[in-house]
Structures are given as structure tokens and as C-alpha cells.
Amino acid sequence: MTNPQHQGNNLPMTSNIEKDSGNQNVMNSQDPAGKPAQAESQPGLGAETAQTSPPEEVISVTKGLAPPGDRAETPPAEVPESAESLAAVLAKYKLELPAEQIALLDHYRRLVWEWNQRINLTRHTDFEKFVTRDVLDSLALAELLEQEELVLDVGTGAGVPGVILAIVRPDLRVVLCDSVTKKARAVHQIVSELGLRIPVAAARVQDLLGPATQFNTLVGRAIGGIREVLKWLRPHWKYFDRLLLIKGRSWVRERGEARHYGMMHNLALRKLKEYHNPANGAYNVILQICPEERIVSGKKCRLRELRSHRPKLPEPPVPPPAVSSSPS
């Protein structure tokens, strides 16, 4: 896979078209947009490919020290030293990127792994997983985004796919959000130290979207089942054009459940891309969901002109003040 930076409007299309609609149902706004919702009838919903294949990629471009006081309840193991390099593993899987982008990605993954010893951000703490899951997913998604799109990464976690998108597609305007404040704080510190101008919001997507905060495309990976995500977004479609989800084999079951509960009413679902993890053969797809009225031909969703729109975001999360050891 080559660098998609200059591909612009050339969206790779597959021959399989999936379109769904169902009866309208009342949506109850619930779960935080940054975390998967617990399915009412299927407790395992939203587990993504982790049930049938290795965990989905989690990537972030970061640099910096973890904020004081943040500790995972079960701290991850120390990151082992490795003789491998990011450039070598990218070359192994024939993923071509400019040298400056590789250097920035390498800086990012190092910072994420450092943060991961303090906050549980990712399970992808070796080069193989970082490349074949995080980088590969993000490159596949980057090929489907048009020039200068305004993109919101929902439930960004460690910054995947949003930070990687910003690195390999500098033309994009990327915003990150996560409902878990300590994760949003970590990613904010990471992108700041990398010198990337990426706003980070510590908020649920359903609380963020509004007249002053609009986007062309929402992207997400491992944020919940299709039904749950559509329940969060149902009242807010006028504030964004389409949703792109990275999914594993569970997408067929999730689509059926979303349709059964009326979540696909007046929405069109298209499978834009399918690909396999070159390391383990795991199957992935990228799904597009958008209002039926926005489908102009086949799989193409009509996007609004938002180049002049500047989303109004809450103040960025900041590290907590240092705890004083002197008596007050």
C-alpha cells in the first residue's frame, strides 16, 4: 500500500454494495461516545474483531511525559526493547511512506508506548502490531477521505486513527475526541509535543456535535456495535455528512441488529473497502453510513463545503496541578 496523501478524491471502491434501511425506532441517548455501549440484548456487542481475530489497531502520534497521578488500575507490562525498527517493518509489509512521515510515526509510537506504562491506551506495543493493525488501518481509511475534509475521530483512545491520518494526510483537518478525560489529556500532550495542530476534546460525540461544531466525516474503530453508535448519533445527522467505521467480521451481525431495531431508517450502508492483515490474515472492512439523500451515485456520499468552518470546541484537557507536599 502506497502513501495516500495525494490521492484526494480517488476513493477506492469495491464491488460489494451493502444498503440497509429499517423501521424508525425511538433512540435513547446513552453511553459515552468514546466507549462501547453495553448491548441490551447481546452483551458481547461491539467487541469488534477481538472475538474472532487479534485486537483492532490502536494508534496515536504522541510525545511527552504522562501527567502526574494517572495510573491504570492494572498497569501494563513494561515495553520490551526490540532490535526491530519501524522503517524495517513497514518495508517488510511493502508500506511506502516518505522518510519524514516514518520519523514522525516512530516518534508517535514511542510516546504512546511510554504513556501506556501509566495509562492503559493500547495493547499494540510491538512494531508488528503497530504496523499491521494501527498503521495499516489508518492508511486504508486515508485512501477513502477526500482532499481537505474536516474529520472527527470518535473515541480516539491513543489517537488511532486520527493522529496517523494527520501524519500521512496533512491536507486533512482532524479533530480528536474521547469521553475518558485522562485519555484525552494524554493524547493532547502527545500531539502538542509532536508539533501537530490537532484539537482534542474530552467529550462524548453526542455532546460535541452541534451548529457550531460540524464535520464532513466521523471516523471510528472499536467504539461499539453499529446499533449503539447509530443510537448516539441519531439526533445529530444534520451536523455531519457520513460515518466511516473500521470493522471486522462481526459487521454483518451488527448490521442485522441495527436494522432490526430501526437504527438504519433513511440511512444507506456501503462497504467501501475490505482488506486482510498481512501478518495473521484477519479480515477487516471499512463501512460508510450516511443519509440516503446524500448518496449521489453508487457508494459516493455528497459532502458539504466546510473549508471555512472552524468547529467550536471545549477547552483542551490540561494536566492536573502538581500535588504539594507541604501542609496547607
C-alpha positions as a LaTeX table, in Angstrom:
\begin{tabular}{lrrr}
\hline
Residue & $x$ (\AA) & $y$ (\AA) & $z$ (\AA) \\
\hline
Met1 & 0.00 & 0.00 & 0.00 \\
Thr2 & 1.47 & 3.37 & $-1.02$ \\
Asn3 & 1.04 & 6.70 & 0.70 \\
Pro4 & $-2.49$ & 8.04 & 0.06 \\
Gln5 & $-1.50$ & 11.64 & 0.72 \\
His6 & $-2.05$ & 12.84 & $-2.85$ \\
Gln7 & $-4.92$ & 10.58 & $-3.88$ \\
Gly8 & $-7.56$ & 13.14 & $-2.97$ \\
Asn9 & $-10.96$ & 12.25 & $-4.36$ \\
Asn10 & $-9.93$ & 8.88 & $-5.77$ \\
Leu11 & $-11.91$ & 6.70 & $-3.41$ \\
Pro12 & $-11.06$ & 3.01 & $-3.83$ \\
Met13 & $-14.31$ & 1.19 & $-4.33$ \\
Thr14 & $-15.17$ & $-2.47$ & $-4.07$ \\
Ser15 & $-17.88$ & $-4.25$ & $-5.98$ \\
Asn16 & $-19.85$ & $-5.27$ & $-2.91$ \\
Ile17 & $-22.54$ & $-2.74$ & $-2.04$ \\
Glu18 & $-24.46$ & $-3.06$ & 1.20 \\
Lys19 & $-27.51$ & $-0.86$ & 1.74 \\
Asp20 & $-29.82$ & $-1.07$ & 4.70 \\
Ser21 & $-32.93$ & 0.60 & 5.93 \\
Gly22 & $-35.37$ & $-0.31$ & 8.62 \\
Asn23 & $-38.34$ & 0.89 & 10.59 \\
Gln24 & $-37.76$ & 4.00 & 12.64 \\
Asn25 & $-37.40$ & 3.40 & 16.34 \\
Val26 & $-37.10$ & 5.72 & 19.31 \\
Met27 & $-33.48$ & 6.31 & 20.34 \\
Asn28 & $-32.49$ & 6.77 & 23.92 \\
Ser29 & $-29.23$ & 8.69 & 24.16 \\
Gln30 & $-26.93$ & 6.85 & 26.47 \\
Asp31 & $-23.38$ & 5.56 & 26.54 \\
Pro32 & $-20.34$ & 7.80 & 26.16 \\
Ala33 & $-19.23$ & 8.16 & 22.59 \\
Gly34 & $-15.70$ & 7.34 & 23.46 \\
Lys35 & $-16.51$ & 3.87 & 24.79 \\
Pro36 & $-18.56$ & 0.95 & 23.52 \\
Ala37 & $-22.10$ & 0.69 & 24.82 \\
Gln38 & $-23.34$ & $-2.46$ & 26.53 \\
Ala39 & $-25.86$ & $-4.05$ & 24.20 \\
Glu40 & $-29.29$ & $-4.57$ & 25.72 \\
Ser41 & $-29.84$ & $-7.97$ & 24.24 \\
Gln42 & $-26.32$ & $-9.07$ & 23.29 \\
Pro43 & $-23.72$ & $-8.39$ & 25.98 \\
Gly44 & $-20.85$ & $-9.05$ & 23.58 \\
Leu45 & $-21.88$ & $-6.42$ & 21.05 \\
Gly46 & $-19.16$ & $-4.04$ & 19.96 \\
Ala47 & $-16.27$ & $-6.34$ & 20.78 \\
Glu48 & $-15.15$ & $-5.97$ & 17.17 \\
Thr49 & $-12.69$ & $-8.42$ & 15.74 \\
Ala50 & $-11.21$ & $-9.16$ & 19.12 \\
Gln51 & $-13.68$ & $-12.04$ & 19.41 \\
Thr52 & $-12.57$ & $-13.78$ & 16.26 \\
Ser53 & $-9.26$ & $-12.17$ & 15.41 \\
Pro54 & $-6.48$ & $-10.18$ & 17.08 \\
Pro55 & $-7.46$ & $-6.88$ & 18.71 \\
Glu56 & $-8.02$ & $-3.93$ & 16.43 \\
Glu57 & $-5.36$ & $-1.40$ & 15.85 \\
Val58 & $-4.87$ & 1.47 & 18.26 \\
Ile59 & $-2.52$ & 4.16 & 17.03 \\
Ser60 & $-1.52$ & 7.57 & 18.22 \\
Val61 & 1.09 & 10.17 & 17.39 \\
Thr62 & 2.48 & 11.35 & 20.66 \\
Lys63 & 5.34 & 12.89 & 22.50 \\
Gly64 & 5.68 & 13.85 & 26.10 \\
Leu65 & 5.54 & 12.75 & 29.70 \\
Ala66 & 2.46 & 11.28 & 31.32 \\
Pro67 & 0.54 & 13.64 & 33.59 \\
Pro68 & 1.24 & 13.03 & 37.28 \\
Gly69 & $-1.13$ & 10.85 & 39.21 \\
Asp70 & $-2.57$ & 8.90 & 36.27 \\
Arg71 & $-2.22$ & 5.17 & 36.79 \\
Ala72 & $-4.08$ & 2.33 & 35.16 \\
Glu73 & $-5.87$ & 0.09 & 37.63 \\
Thr74 & $-3.85$ & $-2.80$ & 36.22 \\
Pro75 & $-0.62$ & $-1.24$ & 34.92 \\
Pro76 & 0.53 & $-2.68$ & 31.57 \\
Ala77 & 3.81 & $-4.55$ & 31.43 \\
Glu78 & 7.00 & $-2.70$ & 30.64 \\
Val79 & 7.63 & $-2.25$ & 26.92 \\
Pro80 & 10.45 & $-4.61$ & 25.94 \\
Glu81 & 13.41 & $-3.36$ & 23.99 \\
Ser82 & 13.47 & $-4.52$ & 20.38 \\
Ala83 & 16.13 & $-4.72$ & 17.72 \\
Glu84 & 13.47 & $-4.03$ & 15.07 \\
Ser85 & 12.77 & $-0.63$ & 13.62 \\
Leu86 & 9.56 & 0.91 & 12.32 \\
Ala87 & 11.10 & 1.52 & 8.89 \\
Ala88 & 12.13 & $-2.14$ & 8.60 \\
Val89 & 8.68 & $-3.46$ & 9.49 \\
Leu90 & 6.97 & $-1.02$ & 7.12 \\
Ala91 & 9.30 & $-2.22$ & 4.35 \\
Lys92 & 8.61 & $-5.84$ & 5.26 \\
Tyr93 & 4.91 & $-5.31$ & 4.50 \\
Lys94 & 5.58 & $-3.06$ & 1.50 \\
Leu95 & 4.03 & 0.03 & 3.08 \\
Glu96 & 5.69 & 3.04 & 1.46 \\
Leu97 & 5.80 & 6.39 & 3.23 \\
Pro98 & 8.09 & 9.44 & 2.97 \\
Ala99 & 11.01 & 9.40 & 5.39 \\
Glu100 & 9.72 & 12.40 & 7.34 \\
Gln101 & 6.37 & 10.69 & 7.92 \\
Ile102 & 8.09 & 7.50 & 9.09 \\
Ala103 & 10.15 & 9.54 & 11.54 \\
Leu104 & 7.04 & 11.24 & 12.92 \\
Leu105 & 5.19 & 7.93 & 13.19 \\
Asp106 & 8.14 & 6.44 & 15.03 \\
His107 & 8.19 & 9.37 & 17.45 \\
Tyr108 & 4.46 & 8.96 & 17.95 \\
Arg109 & 4.55 & 5.22 & 18.67 \\
Arg110 & 7.43 & 5.68 & 21.13 \\
Leu111 & 5.49 & 8.29 & 23.07 \\
Val112 & 2.33 & 6.19 & 23.07 \\
Trp113 & 4.24 & 3.21 & 24.43 \\
Glu114 & 5.74 & 5.41 & 27.15 \\
Trp115 & 2.31 & 6.73 & 28.11 \\
Asn116 & 0.96 & 3.20 & 28.07 \\
Gln117 & 3.06 & 2.36 & 31.11 \\
Arg118 & 1.00 & 4.92 & 33.05 \\
Ile119 & $-2.40$ & 4.85 & 31.33 \\
Asn120 & $-3.87$ & 1.85 & 29.54 \\
Leu121 & $-4.03$ & 3.23 & 25.98 \\
Thr122 & $-3.17$ & 0.30 & 23.71 \\
Arg123 & $-2.28$ & $-3.37$ & 23.52 \\
His124 & $-0.21$ & $-2.83$ & 20.39 \\
Thr125 & 3.21 & $-2.38$ & 21.95 \\
Asp126 & 5.45 & $-4.01$ & 19.36 \\
Phe127 & 6.33 & $-2.97$ & 15.82 \\
Glu128 & 4.43 & $-5.82$ & 14.15 \\
Lys129 & 1.12 & $-4.92$ & 15.78 \\
Phe130 & 1.66 & $-1.20$ & 15.41 \\
Val131 & 2.27 & $-1.55$ & 11.67 \\
Thr132 & $-0.17$ & $-4.33$ & 10.71 \\
Arg133 & $-3.02$ & $-3.02$ & 12.81 \\
Asp134 & $-2.69$ & 0.68 & 13.62 \\
Val135 & $-0.80$ & 1.95 & 10.58 \\
Leu136 & $-2.48$ & $-0.38$ & 8.09 \\
Asp137 & $-5.99$ & 0.52 & 9.30 \\
Ser138 & $-5.22$ & 4.22 & 9.14 \\
Leu139 & $-3.72$ & 4.02 & 5.64 \\
Ala140 & $-6.76$ & 2.10 & 4.40 \\
Leu141 & $-9.01$ & 4.79 & 5.84 \\
Ala142 & $-6.86$ & 7.62 & 4.47 \\
Glu143 & $-7.48$ & 6.39 & 0.92 \\
Leu144 & $-11.22$ & 6.99 & 1.36 \\
Leu145 & $-11.08$ & 10.60 & 2.53 \\
Glu146 & $-11.36$ & 13.50 & 0.11 \\
Gln147 & $-8.99$ & 16.44 & $-0.01$ \\
Glu148 & $-9.21$ & 18.86 & 2.93 \\
Glu149 & $-12.04$ & 17.02 & 4.66 \\
Leu150 & $-12.97$ & 18.04 & 8.18 \\
Val151 & $-12.71$ & 14.79 & 10.17 \\
Leu152 & $-13.66$ & 13.88 & 13.74 \\
Asp153 & $-12.05$ & 10.79 & 15.29 \\
Val154 & $-14.66$ & 9.45 & 17.72 \\
Gly155 & $-13.38$ & 7.66 & 20.81 \\
Thr156 & $-9.79$ & 8.24 & 19.75 \\
Gly157 & $-8.18$ & 6.36 & 22.66 \\
Ala158 & $-4.45$ & 6.57 & 22.00 \\
Gly159 & $-5.09$ & 8.65 & 18.87 \\
Val160 & $-5.97$ & 5.98 & 16.32 \\
Pro161 & $-6.80$ & 6.53 & 13.57 \\
Gly162 & $-6.89$ & 10.31 & 13.90 \\
Val163 & $-3.25$ & 11.08 & 14.67 \\
Ile164 & $-1.95$ & 8.75 & 11.98 \\
Leu165 & $-4.38$ & 10.30 & 9.49 \\
Ala166 & $-2.99$ & 13.74 & 10.32 \\
Ile167 & 0.56 & 12.50 & 9.72 \\
Val168 & 0.00 & 10.70 & 6.39 \\
Arg169 & $-2.64$ & 13.16 & 5.10 \\
Pro170 & $-1.56$ & 16.64 & 6.22 \\
Asp171 & $-4.24$ & 18.17 & 3.99 \\
Leu172 & $-6.95$ & 16.84 & 6.32 \\
Arg173 & $-8.35$ & 18.86 & 9.22 \\
Val174 & $-8.53$ & 16.35 & 12.05 \\
Val175 & $-10.16$ & 16.71 & 15.47 \\
Leu176 & $-9.95$ & 14.05 & 18.20 \\
Cys177 & $-12.47$ & 13.33 & 20.94 \\
Asp178 & $-12.70$ & 10.86 & 23.79 \\
Ser179 & $-15.08$ & 10.78 & 26.73 \\
Val180 & $-12.34$ & 9.49 & 29.06 \\
Thr181 & $-10.62$ & 12.64 & 30.29 \\
Lys182 & $-7.29$ & 11.05 & 31.17 \\
Lys183 & $-7.00$ & 9.58 & 27.65 \\
Ala184 & $-7.90$ & 12.90 & 26.05 \\
Arg185 & $-5.34$ & 14.60 & 28.29 \\
Ala186 & $-2.65$ & 12.11 & 27.27 \\
Val187 & $-3.33$ & 12.48 & 23.55 \\
His188 & $-3.45$ & 16.27 & 23.86 \\
Gln189 & 0.01 & 16.21 & 25.43 \\
Ile190 & 1.23 & 13.80 & 22.77 \\
Val191 & 0.12 & 15.83 & 19.74 \\
Ser192 & 1.35 & 19.04 & 21.36 \\
Glu193 & 4.83 & 17.67 & 21.83 \\
Leu194 & 4.84 & 16.30 & 18.29 \\
Gly195 & 4.08 & 19.78 & 17.00 \\
Leu196 & 0.82 & 18.67 & 15.39 \\
Arg197 & $-2.05$ & 21.15 & 15.36 \\
Ile198 & $-4.79$ & 18.68 & 16.24 \\
Pro199 & $-7.54$ & 19.81 & 18.62 \\
Val200 & $-8.51$ & 17.29 & 21.29 \\
Ala201 & $-11.87$ & 17.36 & 23.10 \\
Ala202 & $-12.60$ & 15.47 & 26.31 \\
Ala203 & $-16.25$ & 14.88 & 25.42 \\
Arg204 & $-18.79$ & 12.42 & 24.11 \\
Val205 & $-19.50$ & 12.81 & 20.42 \\
Gln206 & $-23.22$ & 13.39 & 21.04 \\
Asp207 & $-22.33$ & 16.27 & 23.37 \\
Leu208 & $-19.82$ & 17.73 & 20.92 \\
Leu209 & $-21.85$ & 17.87 & 17.70 \\
Gly210 & $-23.96$ & 20.97 & 17.11 \\
Pro211 & $-24.45$ & 24.04 & 14.88 \\
Ala212 & $-21.02$ & 25.39 & 15.87 \\
Thr213 & $-19.29$ & 22.01 & 15.67 \\
Gln214 & $-19.84$ & 20.30 & 12.32 \\
Phe215 & $-17.81$ & 17.80 & 10.30 \\
Asn216 & $-17.69$ & 16.11 & 6.92 \\
Thr217 & $-16.77$ & 12.68 & 8.26 \\
Leu218 & $-16.79$ & 10.92 & 11.60 \\
Val219 & $-14.34$ & 8.00 & 11.83 \\
Gly220 & $-14.13$ & 5.31 & 14.46 \\
Arg221 & $-12.57$ & 1.98 & 15.33 \\
Ala222 & $-13.54$ & $-0.29$ & 18.21 \\
Ile223 & $-16.01$ & 2.26 & 19.59 \\
Gly224 & $-19.05$ & $-0.04$ & 19.82 \\
Gly225 & $-21.51$ & $-2.01$ & 17.75 \\
Ile226 & $-23.24$ & $-0.36$ & 14.79 \\
Arg227 & $-26.55$ & $-0.21$ & 16.65 \\
Glu228 & $-25.04$ & 1.58 & 19.65 \\
Val229 & $-23.09$ & 4.08 & 17.55 \\
Leu230 & $-26.16$ & 4.96 & 15.50 \\
Lys231 & $-28.18$ & 5.46 & 18.69 \\
Trp232 & $-25.64$ & 8.03 & 19.87 \\
Leu233 & $-25.67$ & 9.83 & 16.53 \\
Arg234 & $-29.32$ & 9.63 & 15.55 \\
Pro235 & $-30.35$ & 13.17 & 16.59 \\
His236 & $-27.21$ & 14.74 & 15.13 \\
Trp237 & $-27.02$ & 13.79 & 11.43 \\
Lys238 & $-27.52$ & 17.38 & 10.30 \\
Tyr239 & $-24.15$ & 18.21 & 11.86 \\
Phe240 & $-22.06$ & 15.74 & 9.85 \\
Asp241 & $-22.20$ & 14.09 & 6.42 \\
Arg242 & $-21.12$ & 10.49 & 6.90 \\
Leu243 & $-19.69$ & 7.93 & 9.29 \\
Leu244 & $-16.77$ & 5.64 & 8.43 \\
Leu245 & $-16.28$ & 2.62 & 10.69 \\
Ile246 & $-13.41$ & 0.12 & 10.70 \\
Lys247 & $-14.94$ & $-3.28$ & 11.44 \\
Gly248 & $-14.12$ & $-6.98$ & 11.49 \\
Arg249 & $-16.30$ & $-9.96$ & 10.59 \\
Ser250 & $-18.88$ & $-9.02$ & 13.22 \\
Trp251 & $-20.14$ & $-6.22$ & 10.98 \\
Val252 & $-22.70$ & $-8.45$ & 9.26 \\
Arg253 & $-24.30$ & $-9.42$ & 12.57 \\
Glu254 & $-24.15$ & $-5.84$ & 13.83 \\
Arg255 & $-25.78$ & $-4.55$ & 10.65 \\
Gly256 & $-28.62$ & $-7.02$ & 11.07 \\
Glu257 & $-29.20$ & $-5.98$ & 14.65 \\
Ala258 & $-29.13$ & $-2.27$ & 13.80 \\
Arg259 & $-31.70$ & $-2.87$ & 11.07 \\
His260 & $-33.87$ & $-4.98$ & 13.41 \\
Tyr261 & $-34.01$ & $-2.16$ & 15.97 \\
Gly262 & $-34.80$ & 0.51 & 13.38 \\
Met263 & $-31.44$ & 2.25 & 13.51 \\
Met264 & $-30.94$ & 2.11 & 9.71 \\
His265 & $-34.09$ & 4.07 & 8.85 \\
Asn266 & $-33.31$ & 6.50 & 5.99 \\
Leu267 & $-29.62$ & 5.56 & 6.15 \\
Ala268 & $-27.52$ & 3.86 & 3.48 \\
Leu269 & $-24.70$ & 1.49 & 4.41 \\
Arg270 & $-21.92$ & 0.84 & 1.90 \\
Lys271 & $-18.86$ & $-1.38$ & 2.21 \\
Leu272 & $-16.14$ & 0.83 & 0.75 \\
Lys273 & $-13.13$ & $-1.40$ & 1.30 \\
Glu274 & $-12.11$ & $-4.82$ & 2.57 \\
Tyr275 & $-8.59$ & $-5.96$ & 3.34 \\
His276 & $-6.64$ & $-8.52$ & 5.35 \\
Asn277 & $-3.96$ & $-8.18$ & 7.99 \\
Pro278 & $-0.80$ & $-9.41$ & 6.22 \\
Ala279 & 0.58 & $-10.85$ & 9.46 \\
Asn280 & $-2.34$ & $-13.03$ & 10.52 \\
Gly281 & $-4.93$ & $-12.85$ & 7.73 \\
Ala282 & $-7.57$ & $-11.14$ & 9.90 \\
Tyr283 & $-10.41$ & $-9.71$ & 7.83 \\
Asn284 & $-11.36$ & $-6.03$ & 8.05 \\
Val285 & $-13.79$ & $-3.75$ & 6.27 \\
Ile286 & $-14.44$ & $-0.03$ & 6.17 \\
Leu287 & $-18.15$ & 0.78 & 6.20 \\
Gln288 & $-19.73$ & 4.06 & 5.18 \\
Ile289 & $-23.08$ & 5.07 & 6.67 \\
Cys290 & $-24.78$ & 8.24 & 5.51 \\
Pro291 & $-28.31$ & 9.55 & 4.89 \\
Glu292 & $-29.86$ & 8.03 & 1.78 \\
Glu293 & $-30.48$ & 11.52 & 0.40 \\
Arg294 & $-26.72$ & 12.14 & 0.33 \\
Ile295 & $-25.89$ & 9.15 & $-1.90$ \\
Val296 & $-25.25$ & 10.63 & $-5.34$ \\
Ser297 & $-24.11$ & 7.51 & $-7.20$ \\
Gly298 & $-23.25$ & 4.00 & $-6.10$ \\
Lys299 & $-21.17$ & 4.47 & $-2.97$ \\
Lys300 & $-20.35$ & 8.18 & $-3.19$ \\
Cys301 & $-21.69$ & 10.36 & $-0.41$ \\
Arg302 & $-22.15$ & 14.06 & $-1.15$ \\
Leu303 & $-20.08$ & 16.14 & 1.27 \\
Arg304 & $-20.70$ & 19.74 & 2.23 \\
Glu305 & $-18.20$ & 22.53 & 1.74 \\
Leu306 & $-16.76$ & 23.11 & 5.22 \\
Arg307 & $-13.36$ & 24.60 & 4.43 \\
Ser308 & $-14.26$ & 27.85 & 6.21 \\
His309 & $-15.94$ & 26.17 & 9.19 \\
Arg310 & $-13.99$ & 26.27 & 12.44 \\
Pro311 & $-15.54$ & 23.88 & 14.96 \\
Lys312 & $-16.10$ & 25.47 & 18.35 \\
Leu313 & $-14.59$ & 23.04 & 20.83 \\
Pro314 & $-14.36$ & 22.97 & 24.62 \\
Glu315 & $-11.10$ & 23.99 & 26.24 \\
Pro316 & $-8.42$ & 21.29 & 25.78 \\
Pro317 & $-7.85$ & 18.96 & 28.72 \\
Val318 & $-4.91$ & 20.01 & 30.86 \\
Pro319 & $-2.75$ & 18.01 & 33.26 \\
Pro320 & $-3.80$ & 18.27 & 36.91 \\
Pro321 & $-1.74$ & 20.60 & 39.12 \\
Ala322 & 1.18 & 19.05 & 40.93 \\
Val323 & 0.36 & 17.86 & 44.43 \\
Ser324 & 2.16 & 19.91 & 47.05 \\
Ser325 & 3.96 & 18.00 & 49.79 \\
Ser326 & 3.84 & 20.95 & 52.21 \\
Pro327 & 0.90 & 21.28 & 54.63 \\
Ser328 & $-1.81$ & 23.69 & 53.55 \\
\hline
\end{tabular}
